[in-house]
Coordinates of C-alpha atoms and ligand atoms in Angstrom, one line a residue:
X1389 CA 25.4 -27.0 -25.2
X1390 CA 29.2 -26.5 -24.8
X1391 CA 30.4 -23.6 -25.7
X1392 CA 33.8 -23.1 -27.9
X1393 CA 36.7 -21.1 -27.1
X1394 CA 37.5 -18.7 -30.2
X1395 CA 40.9 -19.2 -31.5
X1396 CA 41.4 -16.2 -34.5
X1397 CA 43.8 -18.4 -36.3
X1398 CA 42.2 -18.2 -39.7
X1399 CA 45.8 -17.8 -41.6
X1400 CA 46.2 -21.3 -40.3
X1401 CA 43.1 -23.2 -41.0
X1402 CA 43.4 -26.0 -43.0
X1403 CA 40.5 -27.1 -45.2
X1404 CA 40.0 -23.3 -46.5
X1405 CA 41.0 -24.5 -50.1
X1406 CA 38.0 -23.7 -52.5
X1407 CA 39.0 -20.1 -52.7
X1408 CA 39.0 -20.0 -56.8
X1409 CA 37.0 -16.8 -57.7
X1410 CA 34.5 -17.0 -60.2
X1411 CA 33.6 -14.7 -63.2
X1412 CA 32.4 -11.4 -61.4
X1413 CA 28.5 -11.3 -61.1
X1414 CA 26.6 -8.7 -61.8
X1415 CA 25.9 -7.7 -58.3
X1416 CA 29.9 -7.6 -58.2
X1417 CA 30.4 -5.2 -60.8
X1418 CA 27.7 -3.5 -59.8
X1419 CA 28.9 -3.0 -56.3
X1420 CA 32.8 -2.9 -56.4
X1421 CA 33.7 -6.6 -55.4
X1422 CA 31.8 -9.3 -53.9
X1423 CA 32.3 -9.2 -49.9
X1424 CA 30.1 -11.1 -47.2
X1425 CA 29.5 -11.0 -43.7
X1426 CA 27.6 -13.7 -41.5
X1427 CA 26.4 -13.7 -37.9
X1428 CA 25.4 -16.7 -36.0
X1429 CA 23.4 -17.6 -33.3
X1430 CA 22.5 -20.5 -31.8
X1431 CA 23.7 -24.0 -31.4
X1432 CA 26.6 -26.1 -32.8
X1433 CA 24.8 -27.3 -36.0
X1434 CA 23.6 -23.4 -37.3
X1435 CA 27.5 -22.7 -36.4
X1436 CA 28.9 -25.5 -39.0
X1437 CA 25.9 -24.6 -41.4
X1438 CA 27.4 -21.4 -41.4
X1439 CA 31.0 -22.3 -42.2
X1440 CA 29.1 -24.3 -45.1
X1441 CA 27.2 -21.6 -46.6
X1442 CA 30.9 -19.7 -46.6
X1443 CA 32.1 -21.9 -48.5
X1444 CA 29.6 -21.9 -50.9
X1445 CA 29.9 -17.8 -51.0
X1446 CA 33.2 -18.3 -51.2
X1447 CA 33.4 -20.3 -54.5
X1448 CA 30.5 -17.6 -55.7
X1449 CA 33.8 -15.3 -55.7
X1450 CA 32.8 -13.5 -52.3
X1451 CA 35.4 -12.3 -49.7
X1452 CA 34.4 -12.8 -46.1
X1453 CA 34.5 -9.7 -44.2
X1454 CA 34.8 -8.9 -40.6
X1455 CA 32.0 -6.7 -40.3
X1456 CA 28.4 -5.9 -41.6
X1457 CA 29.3 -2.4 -42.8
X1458 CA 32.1 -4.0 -45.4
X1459 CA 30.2 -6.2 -46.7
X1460 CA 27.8 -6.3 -50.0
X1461 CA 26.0 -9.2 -48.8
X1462 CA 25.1 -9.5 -44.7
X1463 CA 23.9 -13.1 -43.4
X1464 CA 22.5 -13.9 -40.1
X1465 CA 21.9 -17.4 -39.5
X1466 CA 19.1 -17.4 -36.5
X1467 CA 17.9 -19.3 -33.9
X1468 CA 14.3 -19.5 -32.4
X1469 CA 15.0 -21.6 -29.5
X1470 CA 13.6 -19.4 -26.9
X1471 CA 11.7 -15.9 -27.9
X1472 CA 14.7 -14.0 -26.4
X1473 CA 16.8 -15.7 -29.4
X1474 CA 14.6 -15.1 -32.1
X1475 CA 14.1 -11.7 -31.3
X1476 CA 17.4 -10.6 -31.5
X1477 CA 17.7 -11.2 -35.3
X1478 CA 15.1 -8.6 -35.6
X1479 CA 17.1 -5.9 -33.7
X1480 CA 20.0 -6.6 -36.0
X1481 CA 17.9 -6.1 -39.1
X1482 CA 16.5 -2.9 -37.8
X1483 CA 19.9 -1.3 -37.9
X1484 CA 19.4 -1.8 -41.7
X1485 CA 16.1 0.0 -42.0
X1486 CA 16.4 2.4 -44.5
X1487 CA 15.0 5.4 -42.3
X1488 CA 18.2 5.1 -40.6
X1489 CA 21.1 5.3 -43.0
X1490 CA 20.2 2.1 -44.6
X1491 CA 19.3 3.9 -47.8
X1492 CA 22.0 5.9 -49.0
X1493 CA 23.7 1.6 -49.3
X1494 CA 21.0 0.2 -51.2
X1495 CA 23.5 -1.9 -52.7
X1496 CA 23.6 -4.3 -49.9
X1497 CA 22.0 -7.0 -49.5
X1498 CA 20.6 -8.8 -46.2
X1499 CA 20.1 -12.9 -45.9
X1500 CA 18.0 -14.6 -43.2
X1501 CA 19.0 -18.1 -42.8
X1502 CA 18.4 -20.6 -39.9
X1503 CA 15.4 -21.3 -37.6
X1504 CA 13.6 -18.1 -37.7
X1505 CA 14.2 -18.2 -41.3
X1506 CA 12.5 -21.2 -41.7
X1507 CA 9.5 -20.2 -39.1
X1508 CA 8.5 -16.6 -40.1
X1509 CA 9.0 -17.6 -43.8
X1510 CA 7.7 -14.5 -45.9
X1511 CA 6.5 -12.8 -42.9
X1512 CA 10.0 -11.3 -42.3
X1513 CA 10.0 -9.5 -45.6
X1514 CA 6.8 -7.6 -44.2
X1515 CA 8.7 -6.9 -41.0
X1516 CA 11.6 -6.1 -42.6
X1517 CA 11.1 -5.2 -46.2
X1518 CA 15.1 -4.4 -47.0
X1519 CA 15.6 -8.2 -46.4
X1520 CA 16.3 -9.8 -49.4
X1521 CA 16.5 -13.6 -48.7
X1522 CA 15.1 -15.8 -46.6
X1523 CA 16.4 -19.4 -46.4
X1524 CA 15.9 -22.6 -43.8
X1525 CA 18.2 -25.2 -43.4
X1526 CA 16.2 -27.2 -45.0
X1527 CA 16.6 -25.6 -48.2
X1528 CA 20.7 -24.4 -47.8
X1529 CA 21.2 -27.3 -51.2
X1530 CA 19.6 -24.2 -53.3
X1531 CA 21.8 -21.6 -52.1
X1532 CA 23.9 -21.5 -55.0
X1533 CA 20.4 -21.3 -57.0
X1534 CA 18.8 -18.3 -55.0
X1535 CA 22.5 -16.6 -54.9
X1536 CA 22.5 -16.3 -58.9
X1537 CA 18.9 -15.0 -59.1
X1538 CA 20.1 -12.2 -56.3
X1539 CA 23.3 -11.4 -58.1
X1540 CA 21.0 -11.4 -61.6
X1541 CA 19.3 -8.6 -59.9
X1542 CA 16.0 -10.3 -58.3
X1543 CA 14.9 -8.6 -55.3
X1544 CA 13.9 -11.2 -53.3
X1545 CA 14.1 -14.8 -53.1
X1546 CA 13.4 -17.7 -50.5
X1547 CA 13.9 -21.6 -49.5
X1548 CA 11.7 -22.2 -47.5
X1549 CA 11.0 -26.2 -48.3
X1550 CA 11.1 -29.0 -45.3
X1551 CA 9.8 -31.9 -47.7
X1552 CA 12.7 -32.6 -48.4
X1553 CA 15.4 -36.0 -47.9
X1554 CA 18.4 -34.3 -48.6
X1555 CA 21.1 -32.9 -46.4
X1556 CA 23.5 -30.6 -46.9
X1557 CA 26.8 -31.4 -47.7
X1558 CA 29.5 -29.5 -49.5
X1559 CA 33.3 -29.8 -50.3
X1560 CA 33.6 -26.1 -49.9
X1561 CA 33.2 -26.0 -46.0
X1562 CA 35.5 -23.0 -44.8
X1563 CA 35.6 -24.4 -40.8
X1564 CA 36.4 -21.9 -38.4
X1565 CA 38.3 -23.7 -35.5
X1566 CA 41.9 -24.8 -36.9
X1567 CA 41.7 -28.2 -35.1
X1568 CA 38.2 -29.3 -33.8
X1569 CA 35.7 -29.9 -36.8
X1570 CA 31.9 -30.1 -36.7
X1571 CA 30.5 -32.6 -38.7
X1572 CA 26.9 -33.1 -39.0
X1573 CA 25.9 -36.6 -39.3
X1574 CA 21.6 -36.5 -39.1
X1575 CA 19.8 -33.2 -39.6
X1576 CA 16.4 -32.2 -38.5
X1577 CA 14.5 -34.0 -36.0
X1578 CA 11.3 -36.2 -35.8
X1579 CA 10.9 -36.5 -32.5
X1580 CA 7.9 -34.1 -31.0
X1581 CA 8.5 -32.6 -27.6
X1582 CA 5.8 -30.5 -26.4
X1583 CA 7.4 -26.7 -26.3
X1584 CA 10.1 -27.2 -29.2
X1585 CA 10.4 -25.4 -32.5
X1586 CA 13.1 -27.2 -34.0
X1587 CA 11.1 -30.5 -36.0
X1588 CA 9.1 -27.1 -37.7
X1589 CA 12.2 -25.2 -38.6
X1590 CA 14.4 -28.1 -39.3
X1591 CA 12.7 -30.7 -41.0
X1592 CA 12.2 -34.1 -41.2
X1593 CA 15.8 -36.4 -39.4
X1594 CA 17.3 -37.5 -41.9
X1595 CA 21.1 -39.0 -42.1
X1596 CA 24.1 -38.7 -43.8
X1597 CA 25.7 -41.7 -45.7
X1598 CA 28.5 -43.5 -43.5
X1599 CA 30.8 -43.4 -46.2
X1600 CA 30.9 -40.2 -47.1
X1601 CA 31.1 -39.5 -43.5
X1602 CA 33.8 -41.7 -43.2
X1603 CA 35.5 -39.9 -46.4
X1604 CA 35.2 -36.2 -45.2
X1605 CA 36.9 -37.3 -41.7
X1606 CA 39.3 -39.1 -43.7
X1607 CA 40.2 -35.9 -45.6
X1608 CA 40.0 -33.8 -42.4
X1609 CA 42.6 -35.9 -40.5
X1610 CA 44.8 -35.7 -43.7
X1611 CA 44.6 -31.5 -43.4
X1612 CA 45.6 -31.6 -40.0
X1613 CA 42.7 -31.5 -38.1
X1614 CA 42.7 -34.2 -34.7
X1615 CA 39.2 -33.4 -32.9
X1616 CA 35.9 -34.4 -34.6
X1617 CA 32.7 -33.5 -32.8
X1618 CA 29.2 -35.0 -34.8
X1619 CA 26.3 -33.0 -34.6
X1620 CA 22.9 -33.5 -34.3
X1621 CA 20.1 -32.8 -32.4
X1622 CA 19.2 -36.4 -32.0
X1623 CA 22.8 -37.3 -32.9
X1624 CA 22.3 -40.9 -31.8
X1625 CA 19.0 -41.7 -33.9
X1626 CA 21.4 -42.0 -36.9
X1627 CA 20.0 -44.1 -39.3
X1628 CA 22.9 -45.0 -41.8
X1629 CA 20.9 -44.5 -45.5
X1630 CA 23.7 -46.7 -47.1
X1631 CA 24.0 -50.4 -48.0
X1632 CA 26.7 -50.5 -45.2
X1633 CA 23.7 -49.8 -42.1
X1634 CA 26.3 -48.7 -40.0
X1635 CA 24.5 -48.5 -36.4
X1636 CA 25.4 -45.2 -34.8
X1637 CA 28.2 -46.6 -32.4
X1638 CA 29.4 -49.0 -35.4
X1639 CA 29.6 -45.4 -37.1
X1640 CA 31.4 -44.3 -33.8
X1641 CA 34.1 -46.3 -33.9
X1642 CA 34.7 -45.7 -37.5
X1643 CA 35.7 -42.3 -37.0
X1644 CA 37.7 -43.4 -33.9
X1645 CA 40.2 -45.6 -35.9
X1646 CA 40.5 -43.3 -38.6
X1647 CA 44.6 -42.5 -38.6
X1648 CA 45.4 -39.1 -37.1
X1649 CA 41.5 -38.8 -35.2
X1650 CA 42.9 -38.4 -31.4
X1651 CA 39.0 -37.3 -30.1
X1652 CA 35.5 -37.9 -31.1
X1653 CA 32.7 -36.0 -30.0
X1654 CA 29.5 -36.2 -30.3
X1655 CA 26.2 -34.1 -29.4
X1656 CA 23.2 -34.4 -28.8
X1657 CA 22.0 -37.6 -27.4
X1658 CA 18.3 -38.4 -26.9
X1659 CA 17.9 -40.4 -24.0
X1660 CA 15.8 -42.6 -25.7
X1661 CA 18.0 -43.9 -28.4
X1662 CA 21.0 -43.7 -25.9
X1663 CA 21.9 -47.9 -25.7
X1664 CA 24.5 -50.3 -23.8
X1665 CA 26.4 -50.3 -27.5
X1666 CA 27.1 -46.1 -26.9
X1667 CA 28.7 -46.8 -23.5
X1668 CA 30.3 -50.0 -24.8
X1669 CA 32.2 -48.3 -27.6
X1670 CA 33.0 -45.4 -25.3
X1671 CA 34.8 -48.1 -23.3
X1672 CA 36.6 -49.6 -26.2
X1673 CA 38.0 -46.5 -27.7
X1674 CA 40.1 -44.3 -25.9
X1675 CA 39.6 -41.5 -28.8
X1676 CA 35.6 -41.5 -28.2
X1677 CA 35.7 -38.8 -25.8
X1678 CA 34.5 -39.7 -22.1
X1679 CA 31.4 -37.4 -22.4
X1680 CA 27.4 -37.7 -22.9
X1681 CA 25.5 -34.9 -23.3
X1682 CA 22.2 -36.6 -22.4
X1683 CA 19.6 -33.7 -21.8
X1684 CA 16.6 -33.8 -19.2
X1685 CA 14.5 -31.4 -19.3
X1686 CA 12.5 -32.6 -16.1
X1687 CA 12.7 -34.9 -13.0
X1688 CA 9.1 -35.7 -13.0
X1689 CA 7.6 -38.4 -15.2
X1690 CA 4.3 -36.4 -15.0
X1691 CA 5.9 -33.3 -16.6
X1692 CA 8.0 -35.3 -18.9
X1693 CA 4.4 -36.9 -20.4
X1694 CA 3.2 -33.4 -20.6
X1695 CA 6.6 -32.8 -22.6
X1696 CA 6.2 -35.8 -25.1
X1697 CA 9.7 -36.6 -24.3
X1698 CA 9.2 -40.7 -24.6
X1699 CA 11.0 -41.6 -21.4
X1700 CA 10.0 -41.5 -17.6
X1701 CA 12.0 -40.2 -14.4
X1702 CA 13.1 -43.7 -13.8
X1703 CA 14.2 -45.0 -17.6
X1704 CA 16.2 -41.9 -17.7
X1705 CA 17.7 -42.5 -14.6
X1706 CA 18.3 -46.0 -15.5
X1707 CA 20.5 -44.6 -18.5
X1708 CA 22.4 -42.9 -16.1
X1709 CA 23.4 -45.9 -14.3
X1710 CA 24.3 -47.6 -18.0
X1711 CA 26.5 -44.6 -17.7
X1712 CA 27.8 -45.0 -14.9
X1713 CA 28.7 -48.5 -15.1
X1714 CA 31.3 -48.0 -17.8
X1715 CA 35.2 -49.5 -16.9
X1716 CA 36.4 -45.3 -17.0
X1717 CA 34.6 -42.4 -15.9
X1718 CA 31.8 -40.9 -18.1
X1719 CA 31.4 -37.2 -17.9
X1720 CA 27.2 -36.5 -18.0
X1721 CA 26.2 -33.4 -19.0
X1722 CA 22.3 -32.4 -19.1
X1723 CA 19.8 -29.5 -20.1
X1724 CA 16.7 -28.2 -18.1
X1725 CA 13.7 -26.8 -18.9
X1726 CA 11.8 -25.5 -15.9
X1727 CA 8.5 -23.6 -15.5
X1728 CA 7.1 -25.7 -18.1
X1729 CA 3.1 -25.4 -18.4
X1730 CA 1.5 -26.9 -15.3
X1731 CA 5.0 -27.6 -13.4
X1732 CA 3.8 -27.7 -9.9
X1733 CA 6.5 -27.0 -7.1
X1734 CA 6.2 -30.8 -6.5
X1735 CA 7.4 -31.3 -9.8
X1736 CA 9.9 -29.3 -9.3
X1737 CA 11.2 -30.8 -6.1
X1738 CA 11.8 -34.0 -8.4
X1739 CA 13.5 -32.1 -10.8
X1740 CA 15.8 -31.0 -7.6
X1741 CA 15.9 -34.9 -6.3
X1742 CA 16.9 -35.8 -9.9
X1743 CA 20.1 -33.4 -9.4
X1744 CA 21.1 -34.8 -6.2
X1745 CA 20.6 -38.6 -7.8
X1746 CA 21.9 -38.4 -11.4
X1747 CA 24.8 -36.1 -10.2
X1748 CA 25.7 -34.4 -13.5
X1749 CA 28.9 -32.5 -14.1
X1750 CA 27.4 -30.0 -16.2
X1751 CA 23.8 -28.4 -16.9
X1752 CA 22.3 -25.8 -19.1
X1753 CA 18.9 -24.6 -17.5
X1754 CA 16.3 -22.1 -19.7
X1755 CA 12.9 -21.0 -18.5
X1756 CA 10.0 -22.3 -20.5
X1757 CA 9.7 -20.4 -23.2
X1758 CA 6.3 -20.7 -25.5
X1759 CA 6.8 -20.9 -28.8
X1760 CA 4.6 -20.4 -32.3
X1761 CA 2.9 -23.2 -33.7
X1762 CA 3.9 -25.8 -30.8
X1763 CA 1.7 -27.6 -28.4
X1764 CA 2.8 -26.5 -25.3
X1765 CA 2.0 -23.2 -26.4
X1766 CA -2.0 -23.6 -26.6
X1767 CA -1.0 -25.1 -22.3
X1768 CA -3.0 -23.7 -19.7
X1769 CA -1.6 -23.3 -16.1
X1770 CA 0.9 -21.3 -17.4
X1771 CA 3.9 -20.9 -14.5
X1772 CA 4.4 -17.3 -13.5
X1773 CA 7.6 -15.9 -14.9
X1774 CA 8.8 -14.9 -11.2
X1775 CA 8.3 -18.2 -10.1
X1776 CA 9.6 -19.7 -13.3
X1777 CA 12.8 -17.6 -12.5
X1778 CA 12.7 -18.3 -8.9
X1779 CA 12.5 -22.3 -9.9
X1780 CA 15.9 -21.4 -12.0
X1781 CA 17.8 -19.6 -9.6
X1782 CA 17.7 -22.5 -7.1
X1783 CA 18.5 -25.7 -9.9
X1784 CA 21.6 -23.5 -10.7
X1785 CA 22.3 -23.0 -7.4
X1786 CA 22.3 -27.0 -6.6
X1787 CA 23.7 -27.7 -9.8
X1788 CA 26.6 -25.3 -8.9
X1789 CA 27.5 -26.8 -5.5
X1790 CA 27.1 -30.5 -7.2
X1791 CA 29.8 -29.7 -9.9
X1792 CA 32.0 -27.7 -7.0
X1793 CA 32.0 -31.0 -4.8
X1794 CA 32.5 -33.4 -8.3
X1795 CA 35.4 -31.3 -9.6
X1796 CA 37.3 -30.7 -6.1
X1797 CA 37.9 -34.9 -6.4
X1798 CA 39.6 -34.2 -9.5
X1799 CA 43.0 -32.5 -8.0
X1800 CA 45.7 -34.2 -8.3
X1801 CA 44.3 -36.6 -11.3
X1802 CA 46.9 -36.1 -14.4
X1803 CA 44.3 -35.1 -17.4
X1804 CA 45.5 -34.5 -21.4
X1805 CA 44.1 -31.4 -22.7
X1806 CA 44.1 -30.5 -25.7
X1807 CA 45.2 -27.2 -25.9
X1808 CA 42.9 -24.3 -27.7
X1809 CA 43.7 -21.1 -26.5
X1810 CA 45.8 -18.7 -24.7
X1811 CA 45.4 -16.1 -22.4
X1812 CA 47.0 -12.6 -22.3
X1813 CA 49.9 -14.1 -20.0
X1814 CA 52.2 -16.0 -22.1
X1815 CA 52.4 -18.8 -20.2
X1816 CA 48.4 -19.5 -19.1
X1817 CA 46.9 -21.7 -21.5
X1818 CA 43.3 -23.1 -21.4
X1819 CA 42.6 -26.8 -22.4
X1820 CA 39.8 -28.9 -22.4
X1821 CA 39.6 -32.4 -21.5
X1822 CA 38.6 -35.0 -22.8
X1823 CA 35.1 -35.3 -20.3
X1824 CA 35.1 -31.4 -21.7
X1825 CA 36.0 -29.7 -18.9
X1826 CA 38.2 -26.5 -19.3
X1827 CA 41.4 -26.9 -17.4
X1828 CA 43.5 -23.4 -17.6
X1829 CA 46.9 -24.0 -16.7
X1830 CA 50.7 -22.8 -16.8
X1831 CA 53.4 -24.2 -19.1
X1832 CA 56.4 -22.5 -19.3
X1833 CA 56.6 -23.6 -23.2
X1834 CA 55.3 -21.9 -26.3
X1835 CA 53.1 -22.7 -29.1
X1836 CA 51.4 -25.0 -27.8
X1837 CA 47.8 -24.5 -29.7
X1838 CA 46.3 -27.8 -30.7
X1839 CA 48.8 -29.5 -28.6
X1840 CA 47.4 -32.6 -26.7
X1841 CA 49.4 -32.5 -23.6
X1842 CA 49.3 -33.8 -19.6
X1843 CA 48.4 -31.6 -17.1
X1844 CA 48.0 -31.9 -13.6
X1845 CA 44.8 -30.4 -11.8
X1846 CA 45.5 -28.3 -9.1
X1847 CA 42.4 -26.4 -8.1
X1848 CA 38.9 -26.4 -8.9
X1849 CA 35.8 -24.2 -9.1
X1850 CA 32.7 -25.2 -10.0
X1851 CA 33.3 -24.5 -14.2
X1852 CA 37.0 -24.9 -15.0
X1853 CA 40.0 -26.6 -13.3
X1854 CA 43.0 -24.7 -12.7
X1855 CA 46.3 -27.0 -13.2
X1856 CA 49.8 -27.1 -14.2
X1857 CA 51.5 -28.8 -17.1
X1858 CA 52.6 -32.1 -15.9
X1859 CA 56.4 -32.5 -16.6
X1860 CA 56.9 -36.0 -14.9
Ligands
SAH682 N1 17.8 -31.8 -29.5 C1 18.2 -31.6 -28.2 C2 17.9 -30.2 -27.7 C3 17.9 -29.0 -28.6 S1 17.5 -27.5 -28.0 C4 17.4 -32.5 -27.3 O1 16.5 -33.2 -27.7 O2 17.7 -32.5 -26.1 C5 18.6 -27.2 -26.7 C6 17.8 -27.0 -25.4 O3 17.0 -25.9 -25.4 C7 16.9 -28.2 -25.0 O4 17.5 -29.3 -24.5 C8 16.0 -27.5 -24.0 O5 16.5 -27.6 -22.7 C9 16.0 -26.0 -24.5 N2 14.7 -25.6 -25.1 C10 14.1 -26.1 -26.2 N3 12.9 -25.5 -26.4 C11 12.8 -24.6 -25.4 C12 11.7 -23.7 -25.0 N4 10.6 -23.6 -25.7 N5 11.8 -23.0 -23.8 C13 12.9 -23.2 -23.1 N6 14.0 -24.0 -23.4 C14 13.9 -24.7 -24.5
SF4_683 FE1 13.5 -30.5 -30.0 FE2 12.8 -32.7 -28.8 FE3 13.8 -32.8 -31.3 FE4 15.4 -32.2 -29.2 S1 14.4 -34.1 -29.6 S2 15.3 -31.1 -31.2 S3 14.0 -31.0 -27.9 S4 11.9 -31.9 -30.6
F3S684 FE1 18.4 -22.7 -32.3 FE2 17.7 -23.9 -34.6 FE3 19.8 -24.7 -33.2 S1 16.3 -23.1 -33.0 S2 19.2 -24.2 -31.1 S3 19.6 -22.8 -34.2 S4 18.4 -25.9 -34.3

């Protein structure tokens, strides 16, 4: 997944509003002021759930601090993608164990939220006994709930529920970038691939109502904001619950014409639900960004079976070409999974031939990584971790050449960006497109954050553009 540029700007951010403080708590008085610190890892949708759950601390009367040692009350909102995820959470709560210098604090309080939350359930209070909540994403609706019974002095308390239909929506949202919002449109998944944790520590998919959808982007133009990016992790199974049964590109479009919307993002697709109506719309609207992320995972059908993922080498490939037959360009953008239970290097070869054919402009790439409680995990013919990296190294290597080769046609082309951060230099500026490319390039102007402007490309490496602004 895309990673975002961090742009401190909080004085500016629009949609901060709830900030009303409520009657000191008891854990307040108790502890000099109400303050909070949260830490997230993970992907796009843990990152909005946590500027959600600020806002909810935030109407509870808590300040948001910059650092754990400030703060009364210490979130980390996890992921268990990979083990190498998951286990950091754990590190972080050992600084916290009281037979360091946890103990002479015992005022604070430490939160575990997200996918690990969800998956080691009670088991991290055994691991980590100091922990004093333990909550899945599943569950954030009772935060308010298990908040009071912590500030009313219980010492411990967990959501830990995936029955559930309900998503999580809140008013108080305190969003973090000052002009791209997150939205999340369908949560959880129901789709069952092989080695992956998240139908367990998500829950069941279900959707948000288009009209309130439609409402909060509404509200988010009017404060300013002029990128929308909907999350998911099957983004385009959404399944509008509302009398309206909005399809997903209907939904699309929507959010497109909304006044003052200038991009529309959207992420994750499953290649499966990915239709001629996605691409169609894509063509239509010049504010749905010229992007797919449309991940993978393998090149060969036999490996993809093994993976459940519901498609073969040559459907996926044929959604490619849907793709690519679009009137403008369509950025494609892909994960990969390699070293996957019995992956044989022939497998691997069409994962390689897949690169060459499918051409992609971007790719994340992991090494299988067995998980609790999935199927993959009980797998024999395990790959051998040296191979598994060796099988990495070269994909990366291909993929890296690929996107050199792609990205050198691009000089000359004229591109808007919109403009998201600065480097130390006054007058280099880094932009993205709108196929999400970075493009850093000069303007001799100032203040130019959140500034759509034309720039033209200039050089090329195989991750970012280099370009200047084009004054013509
Ligand atoms: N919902 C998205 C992906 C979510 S997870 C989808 O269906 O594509 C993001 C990426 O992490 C996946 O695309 C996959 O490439 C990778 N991933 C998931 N589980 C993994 C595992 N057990 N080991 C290694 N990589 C994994
Ligand atoms: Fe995981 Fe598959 Fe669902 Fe994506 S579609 S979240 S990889 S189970
Ligand atoms: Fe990680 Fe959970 Fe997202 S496992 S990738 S934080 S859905």
């Amino acid at each position: 997944m895309a990673e975002s540029i961090h742009v401190p700007l909080s004085a500016l951010l629009p949609g901060a509003g709830a900030r009303e403080t409520l009657p000191a708590s008891s854990l307040g008085e108790l502890q000099g002021g109400l303050t909070f610190y949260i830490e997230t890892f993970g992907c796009q949708m843990n990152e909005h759930d946590s500027e959600k759950v600020a806002g909810v601390l935030v109407r509870r009367g808590y300040r948001q601090v910059a650092s754990p040692d400030e703060a009364r009350l210490v979130f980390y909102n996890t992921c268990s993608i990979r083990e190498k995820a998951a286990q950091k959470v754990f590190s972080r709560l050992g600084e916290f164990n009281p037979k360091n210098n946890f103990g002479r604090d015992s005022g604070k309080r430490i939160g575990v939220l997200g996918c690990v939350a969800q998956q080691e359930g009670e088991q991290i209070f055994e691991r980590a006994p100091w922990v004093s909540l333990v909550c899945g994403s599943a569950s954030y609706r009772k935060l308010p709930l298990l908040l009071a019974r912590l500030e009313a002095g219980e010492r411990r308390v967990t959501g830990l529920e995936t029955d559930t239909d309900e998503t999580f929506e809140t008013e108080l949202t305190r969003r973090d970038h000052p002009f791209r919002a997150y939205l999340t449109i369908i949560e959880g998944c129901d789709k069952a691939c092989a080695y992956c944790v998240v139908p367990q520590t998500r829950g069941p998919e279900r959707s948000r109502a288009s009209d309130s959808v439609l409402r909060e982007v509404q509200e988010l133009a009017e404060v300013g904001y002029t990128e929308i990016q909907l999350l998911g992790q099957t983004v385009n199974s959404y399944r509008d619950p509302s009398n309206r049964h909005l399809t997903f590109s209907e939904l699309l479009l929507a959010v497109a014409e909304t006044p003052g919307i200038r991009r529309v993002r959207f992420m994750t697709s499953h290649p499966r639900d990915l239709g001629s109506d996605i691409v169609e719309a894509i063509d239509a609207s010049p504010a749905l960004c010229d992007h797919v992320h449309l991940p993978v995972q393998a090149g060969s059908t036999r490996v993809l079976r093994a993976m459940q993922r519901t498609y073969t080498r040559e459907e996926y490939l044929e959604k490619i070409s849907l793709i690519r037959r679009a009137r403008r360009p369509i950025s494609i953008t892909t994960d990969f999974i390699v070293g996957f239970p019995g992956e044989t290097e022939r497998d691997f070869e069409e994962t390689l031939s897949l690169l060459d054919l499918a051409q992609f402009d971007g790719a994340f790439s992991f090494q299988y990584s067995p998980r609790p409680h999935t199927p993959a995990a009980a797998m024999a013919e395990a790959v051998p971790e040296s191979e598994k990296l060796q099988r990495l190294q070269v994909l990366q290597e291909r993929q890296r050449a690929i996107q050199w080769q792609r990205n050198q046609r691009l000089r000359g082309q004229v591109f808007e960006v919109l403009v998201e951060g600065a480097s130390r230099r006054e007058t280099q500026w880094t932009g993205r497109t709108s196929s999400n490319r970075v493009l850093n390039f000069t303007s001799s102007r100032t203040d130019l954050l959140g500034e759509y402007l034309r720039v033209r490309v200039t050089g090329a490496g195989p991750n970012s553009l280099t370009g200047e602004e084009n004054s013509e």
